[in-house]
Amino acid sequence: MLRKCLCRVYFSSPLRHLATESSDFHKEVSKFNTLSGEWWKNPKDPLLLMNSLRIPLLKELESALPDSEVQRTVLDVGCGGGYLSEEIAKQAKFAVTGIDPSPEMIRIAERHAERHRDGLAPDSSLSYRTCTISDVEDTHDIVVASEVIEHVPNVEDFIVECVGRVKPDGGIMFTTINRTLMSWTLAIMMAENVMGLVPPGTHQYAKFVRPVEISGVLREHGFHILSETGLSYNPLSRKWDYTSDMSVNYAITAFR
């Protein structure tokens, strides 16, 4: 009888959701651990090429913040193997910290950064930590979560955690995939199952995030939206471009 009661409590209470979220989180970390060996092997990796759009968006956000002449601290959440962290550190006046829960990813990122240390800007710095956003205690001028929010167990909680790591006069940037029929067709069916641009199973449609689900939480926490733009990838030319169509990939930047 007690066992039945405990089961009813578990399946009808937040405990079940916490257990499910924890299981989902560990599955995601395990999945990306197995993919860690692929990072930096392909110079035409679409995620690496996305830097051509992500860096200008970051610079635009940085210029909207006060005291533009000082060095900015940047927290790159879910940095993976360091594609974006390292590119940010190549720009002037950025102190970049990349964090990721996957120890394999962090090892890849640190190894690559060490081999390419000469390519970093002389007034910038780059470091990595194996941890989640919940483990970060300090605040930063800019928090970036690029192509990661679609892998977290609870979107709103994750956004709030990111917001809590932004300084009072700082900014935040997200890039992710919209939850639409078009995104399912292009980001999963075509990119994963037909063209092999990313490994099958990388994304789950139910975890895709609509722009309003991000911007709404940001506004609730006192942020002003700086830009919302679509990001379009052409697999033939292997180039990214900005677009007004946000039905698949998109970016949102905001500041307090």
GROMACS .gro file of C-alpha atoms in nm:
model
  256
    1MET     CA    1   0.000   0.000   0.000
    2LEU     CA    2   0.281   0.240   0.095
    3ARG     CA    3   0.459   0.163  -0.232
    4LYS     CA    4   0.144   0.242  -0.431
    5CYS     CA    5   0.103   0.571  -0.244
    6LEU     CA    6   0.465   0.667  -0.306
    7CYS     CA    7   0.425   0.589  -0.674
    8ARG     CA    8   0.116   0.807  -0.695
    9VAL     CA    9   0.301   1.093  -0.525
   10TYR     CA   10   0.597   1.057  -0.761
   11PHE     CA   11   0.396   1.047  -1.082
   12SER     CA   12   0.169   1.335  -0.983
   13SER     CA   13   0.427   1.569  -0.834
   14PRO     CA   14   0.727   1.782  -0.941
   15LEU     CA   15   0.954   1.493  -0.837
   16ARG     CA   16   0.866   1.313  -1.156
   17HIS     CA   17   0.951   1.616  -1.368
   18LEU     CA   18   1.279   1.670  -1.184
   19ALA     CA   19   1.377   1.307  -1.241
   20THR     CA   20   1.277   1.330  -1.608
   21GLU     CA   21   1.472   1.654  -1.657
   22SER     CA   22   1.779   1.503  -1.491
   23SER     CA   23   1.757   1.196  -1.714
   24ASP     CA   24   1.716   1.411  -2.025
   25PHE     CA   25   2.013   1.626  -1.923
   26HIS     CA   26   2.245   1.329  -1.877
   27LYS     CA   27   2.131   1.182  -2.209
   28GLU     CA   28   2.218   1.508  -2.386
   29VAL     CA   29   2.561   1.524  -2.220
   30SER     CA   30   2.630   1.162  -2.311
   31LYS     CA   31   2.521   1.224  -2.669
   32PHE     CA   32   2.759   1.515  -2.714
   33ASN     CA   33   3.041   1.332  -2.541
   34THR     CA   34   3.025   1.073  -2.817
   35LEU     CA   35   3.033   1.349  -3.083
   36SER     CA   36   3.328   1.536  -2.930
   37GLY     CA   37   3.582   1.378  -3.164
   38GLU     CA   38   3.422   1.544  -3.466
   39TRP     CA   39   3.489   1.901  -3.354
   40TRP     CA   40   3.742   2.104  -3.554
   41LYS     CA   41   3.786   1.828  -3.814
   42ASN     CA   42   3.568   1.990  -4.079
   43PRO     CA   43   3.641   2.357  -4.163
   44LYS     CA   44   3.306   2.366  -4.346
   45ASP     CA   45   3.105   2.254  -4.044
   46PRO     CA   46   2.784   2.466  -4.056
   47LEU     CA   47   2.810   2.540  -3.685
   48LEU     CA   48   3.164   2.671  -3.727
   49LEU     CA   49   3.062   2.873  -4.033
   50MET     CA   50   2.780   3.030  -3.832
   51ASN     CA   51   3.047   3.245  -3.666
   52SER     CA   52   3.025   3.471  -3.971
   53LEU     CA   53   2.687   3.585  -3.835
   54ARG     CA   54   2.732   3.531  -3.463
   55ILE     CA   55   3.037   3.755  -3.424
   56PRO     CA   56   2.877   4.062  -3.589
   57LEU     CA   57   2.567   4.013  -3.371
   58LEU     CA   58   2.788   3.996  -3.062
   59LYS     CA   59   2.978   4.310  -3.164
   60GLU     CA   60   2.651   4.495  -3.227
   61LEU     CA   61   2.534   4.396  -2.879
   62GLU     CA   62   2.865   4.497  -2.723
   63SER     CA   63   2.847   4.840  -2.885
   64ALA     CA   64   2.500   4.894  -2.733
   65LEU     CA   65   2.641   4.858  -2.381
   66PRO     CA   66   2.792   5.150  -2.184
   67ASP     CA   67   3.169   5.205  -2.156
   68SER     CA   68   3.253   5.054  -2.494
   69GLU     CA   69   3.627   5.104  -2.446
   70VAL     CA   70   3.664   4.859  -2.158
   71GLN     CA   71   3.737   4.487  -2.184
   72ARG     CA   72   3.415   4.283  -2.185
   73THR     CA   73   3.367   3.959  -1.997
   74VAL     CA   74   3.176   3.702  -2.201
   75LEU     CA   75   3.025   3.377  -2.076
   76ASP     CA   76   2.968   3.126  -2.358
   77VAL     CA   77   2.714   2.878  -2.218
   78GLY     CA   78   2.721   2.531  -2.371
   79CYS     CA   79   3.039   2.614  -2.561
   80GLY     CA   80   3.093   2.261  -2.690
   81GLY     CA   81   3.435   2.225  -2.850
   82GLY     CA   82   3.493   2.601  -2.854
   83TYR     CA   83   3.388   2.713  -3.202
   84LEU     CA   84   3.237   3.040  -3.081
   85SER     CA   85   3.443   3.096  -2.765
   86GLU     CA   86   3.769   3.087  -2.956
   87GLU     CA   87   3.640   3.315  -3.230
   88ILE     CA   88   3.522   3.572  -2.975
   89ALA     CA   89   3.867   3.567  -2.814
   90LYS     CA   90   4.017   3.653  -3.153
   91GLN     CA   91   3.836   3.986  -3.132
   92ALA     CA   92   3.978   4.274  -2.930
   93LYS     CA   93   3.899   4.333  -2.563
   94PHE     CA   94   3.708   4.020  -2.470
   95ALA     CA   95   3.771   3.800  -2.167
   96VAL     CA   96   3.591   3.480  -2.265
   97THR     CA   97   3.487   3.191  -2.043
   98GLY     CA   98   3.339   2.889  -2.216
   99ILE     CA   99   3.141   2.642  -2.007
  100ASP     CA  100   2.999   2.301  -2.094
  101PRO     CA  101   2.884   2.002  -1.886
  102SER     CA  102   3.068   1.762  -2.118
  103PRO     CA  103   3.427   1.702  -2.001
  104GLU     CA  104   3.513   1.560  -2.342
  105MET     CA  105   3.400   1.880  -2.513
  106ILE     CA  106   3.601   2.096  -2.275
  107ARG     CA  107   3.912   1.887  -2.336
  108ILE     CA  108   3.869   1.932  -2.712
  109ALA     CA  109   3.819   2.308  -2.670
  110GLU     CA  110   4.121   2.351  -2.443
  111ARG     CA  111   4.344   2.142  -2.666
  112HIS     CA  112   4.252   2.341  -2.977
  113ALA     CA  113   4.286   2.676  -2.800
  114GLU     CA  114   4.631   2.585  -2.673
  115ARG     CA  115   4.748   2.494  -3.024
  116HIS     CA  116   4.609   2.819  -3.165
  117ARG     CA  117   4.691   3.055  -2.879
  118ASP     CA  118   4.883   3.286  -3.114
  119GLY     CA  119   4.562   3.359  -3.304
  120LEU     CA  120   4.391   3.521  -3.006
  121ALA     CA  121   4.380   3.898  -2.971
  122PRO     CA  122   4.660   4.026  -2.744
  123ASP     CA  123   4.411   4.210  -2.520
  124SER     CA  124   4.169   3.916  -2.498
  125SER     CA  125   4.172   3.598  -2.292
  126LEU     CA  126   4.010   3.254  -2.313
  127SER     CA  127   3.940   2.992  -2.048
  128TYR     CA  128   3.710   2.692  -2.012
  129ARG     CA  129   3.523   2.519  -1.730
  130THR     CA  130   3.342   2.187  -1.712
  131CYS     CA  131   3.018   2.295  -1.547
  132THR     CA  132   2.660   2.406  -1.607
  133ILE     CA  133   2.516   2.757  -1.589
  134SER     CA  134   2.389   2.674  -1.237
  135ASP     CA  135   2.750   2.636  -1.119
  136VAL     CA  136   2.851   2.987  -1.231
  137GLU     CA  137   2.851   3.235  -0.943
  138ASP     CA  138   2.988   3.552  -1.103
  139THR     CA  139   2.821   3.787  -1.352
  140HIS     CA  140   2.940   3.891  -1.698
  141ASP     CA  141   2.901   4.177  -1.941
  142ILE     CA  142   2.761   3.945  -2.206
  143VAL     CA  143   2.612   3.597  -2.177
  144VAL     CA  144   2.585   3.392  -2.495
  145ALA     CA  145   2.383   3.072  -2.538
  146SER     CA  146   2.422   2.973  -2.901
  147GLU     CA  147   2.264   2.653  -3.036
  148VAL     CA  148   2.222   2.513  -2.685
  149ILE     CA  149   1.879   2.611  -2.553
  150GLU     CA  150   1.715   2.347  -2.774
  151HIS     CA  151   1.902   2.082  -2.576
  152VAL     CA  152   1.812   2.184  -2.219
  153PRO     CA  153   1.537   2.011  -2.018
  154ASN     CA  154   1.358   2.331  -1.909
  155VAL     CA  155   1.376   2.633  -2.140
  156GLU     CA  156   1.238   2.899  -1.906
  157ASP     CA  157   1.457   2.790  -1.615
  158PHE     CA  158   1.761   2.796  -1.842
  159ILE     CA  159   1.684   3.149  -1.966
  160VAL     CA  160   1.638   3.271  -1.608
  161GLU     CA  161   1.971   3.109  -1.510
  162CYS     CA  162   2.142   3.290  -1.800
  163VAL     CA  163   1.976   3.620  -1.711
  164GLY     CA  164   2.105   3.584  -1.356
  165ARG     CA  165   2.463   3.579  -1.486
  166VAL     CA  166   2.431   3.911  -1.674
  167LYS     CA  167   2.559   4.229  -1.512
  168PRO     CA  168   2.302   4.505  -1.444
  169ASP     CA  169   2.412   4.695  -1.754
  170GLY     CA  170   2.501   4.389  -1.963
  171GLY     CA  171   2.359   4.202  -2.260
  172ILE     CA  172   2.256   3.854  -2.369
  173MET     CA  173   2.243   3.663  -2.698
  174PHE     CA  174   2.062   3.347  -2.800
  175THR     CA  175   2.068   3.158  -3.126
  176THR     CA  176   1.850   2.852  -3.171
  177ILE     CA  177   1.586   2.682  -3.388
  178ASN     CA  178   1.220   2.779  -3.409
  179ARG     CA  179   0.942   2.525  -3.352
  180THR     CA  180   0.764   2.524  -3.688
  181LEU     CA  181   0.681   2.281  -3.967
  182MET     CA  182   0.957   2.442  -4.172
  183SER     CA  183   1.217   2.384  -3.899
  184TRP     CA  184   1.115   2.019  -3.867
  185THR     CA  185   1.149   1.979  -4.243
  186LEU     CA  186   1.483   2.156  -4.282
  187ALA     CA  187   1.661   2.112  -3.948
  188ILE     CA  188   1.567   1.748  -3.886
  189MET     CA  189   1.445   1.574  -4.200
  190MET     CA  190   1.684   1.743  -4.443
  191ALA     CA  191   1.986   1.840  -4.229
  192GLU     CA  192   1.998   1.517  -4.026
  193ASN     CA  193   1.836   1.245  -4.232
  194VAL     CA  194   1.895   1.347  -4.594
  195MET     CA  195   2.201   1.571  -4.624
  196GLY     CA  196   2.390   1.458  -4.315
  197LEU     CA  197   2.487   1.813  -4.215
  198VAL     CA  198   2.453   1.710  -3.850
  199PRO     CA  199   2.437   1.360  -3.696
  200PRO     CA  200   2.090   1.198  -3.682
  201GLY     CA  201   1.926   1.246  -3.345
  202THR     CA  202   2.103   1.575  -3.274
  203HIS     CA  203   1.772   1.759  -3.242
  204GLN     CA  204   1.426   1.684  -3.108
  205TYR     CA  205   1.141   1.886  -3.255
  206ALA     CA  206   0.960   1.916  -2.921
  207LYS     CA  207   1.262   2.097  -2.777
  208PHE     CA  208   1.274   2.365  -3.045
  209VAL     CA  209   1.195   2.710  -2.904
  210ARG     CA  210   0.976   2.985  -3.048
  211PRO     CA  211   1.121   3.339  -3.041
  212VAL     CA  212   0.844   3.472  -2.817
  213GLU     CA  213   0.932   3.207  -2.557
  214ILE     CA  214   1.274   3.369  -2.524
  215SER     CA  215   1.188   3.736  -2.572
  216GLY     CA  216   0.894   3.711  -2.332
  217VAL     CA  217   1.113   3.590  -2.045
  218LEU     CA  218   1.379   3.849  -2.125
  219ARG     CA  219   1.126   4.133  -2.112
  220GLU     CA  220   0.990   4.002  -1.782
  221HIS     CA  221   1.342   4.039  -1.642
  222GLY     CA  222   1.391   4.396  -1.758
  223PHE     CA  223   1.570   4.340  -2.089
  224HIS     CA  224   1.516   4.544  -2.404
  225ILE     CA  225   1.529   4.350  -2.729
  226LEU     CA  226   1.805   4.485  -2.952
  227SER     CA  227   1.757   4.255  -3.251
  228GLU     CA  228   1.562   3.953  -3.369
  229THR     CA  229   1.677   3.807  -3.699
  230GLY     CA  230   1.658   3.488  -3.898
  231LEU     CA  231   1.975   3.297  -3.988
  232SER     CA  232   1.969   3.112  -4.318
  233TYR     CA  233   2.217   2.844  -4.427
  234ASN     CA  234   2.271   2.757  -4.794
  235PRO     CA  235   2.416   2.402  -4.812
  236LEU     CA  236   2.526   2.453  -5.173
  237SER     CA  237   2.733   2.768  -5.119
  238ARG     CA  238   2.800   2.671  -4.756
  239LYS     CA  239   2.727   3.024  -4.644
  240TRP     CA  240   2.509   3.178  -4.376
  241ASP     CA  241   2.306   3.495  -4.431
  242TYR     CA  242   2.074   3.709  -4.225
  243THR     CA  243   1.709   3.691  -4.323
  244SER     CA  244   1.375   3.831  -4.206
  245ASP     CA  245   1.243   3.474  -4.202
  246MET     CA  246   1.277   3.338  -3.847
  247SER     CA  247   1.091   3.013  -3.912
  248VAL     CA  248   1.406   2.797  -3.879
  249ASN     CA  249   1.729   2.937  -3.728
  250TYR     CA  250   1.719   3.272  -3.556
  251ALA     CA  251   1.905   3.498  -3.314
  252ILE     CA  252   1.788   3.729  -3.037
  253THR     CA  253   2.007   3.990  -2.865
  254ALA     CA  254   1.897   4.205  -2.572
  255PHE     CA  255   2.034   4.442  -2.308
  256ARG     CA  256   1.921   4.576  -1.973
   0.00000   0.00000   0.00000
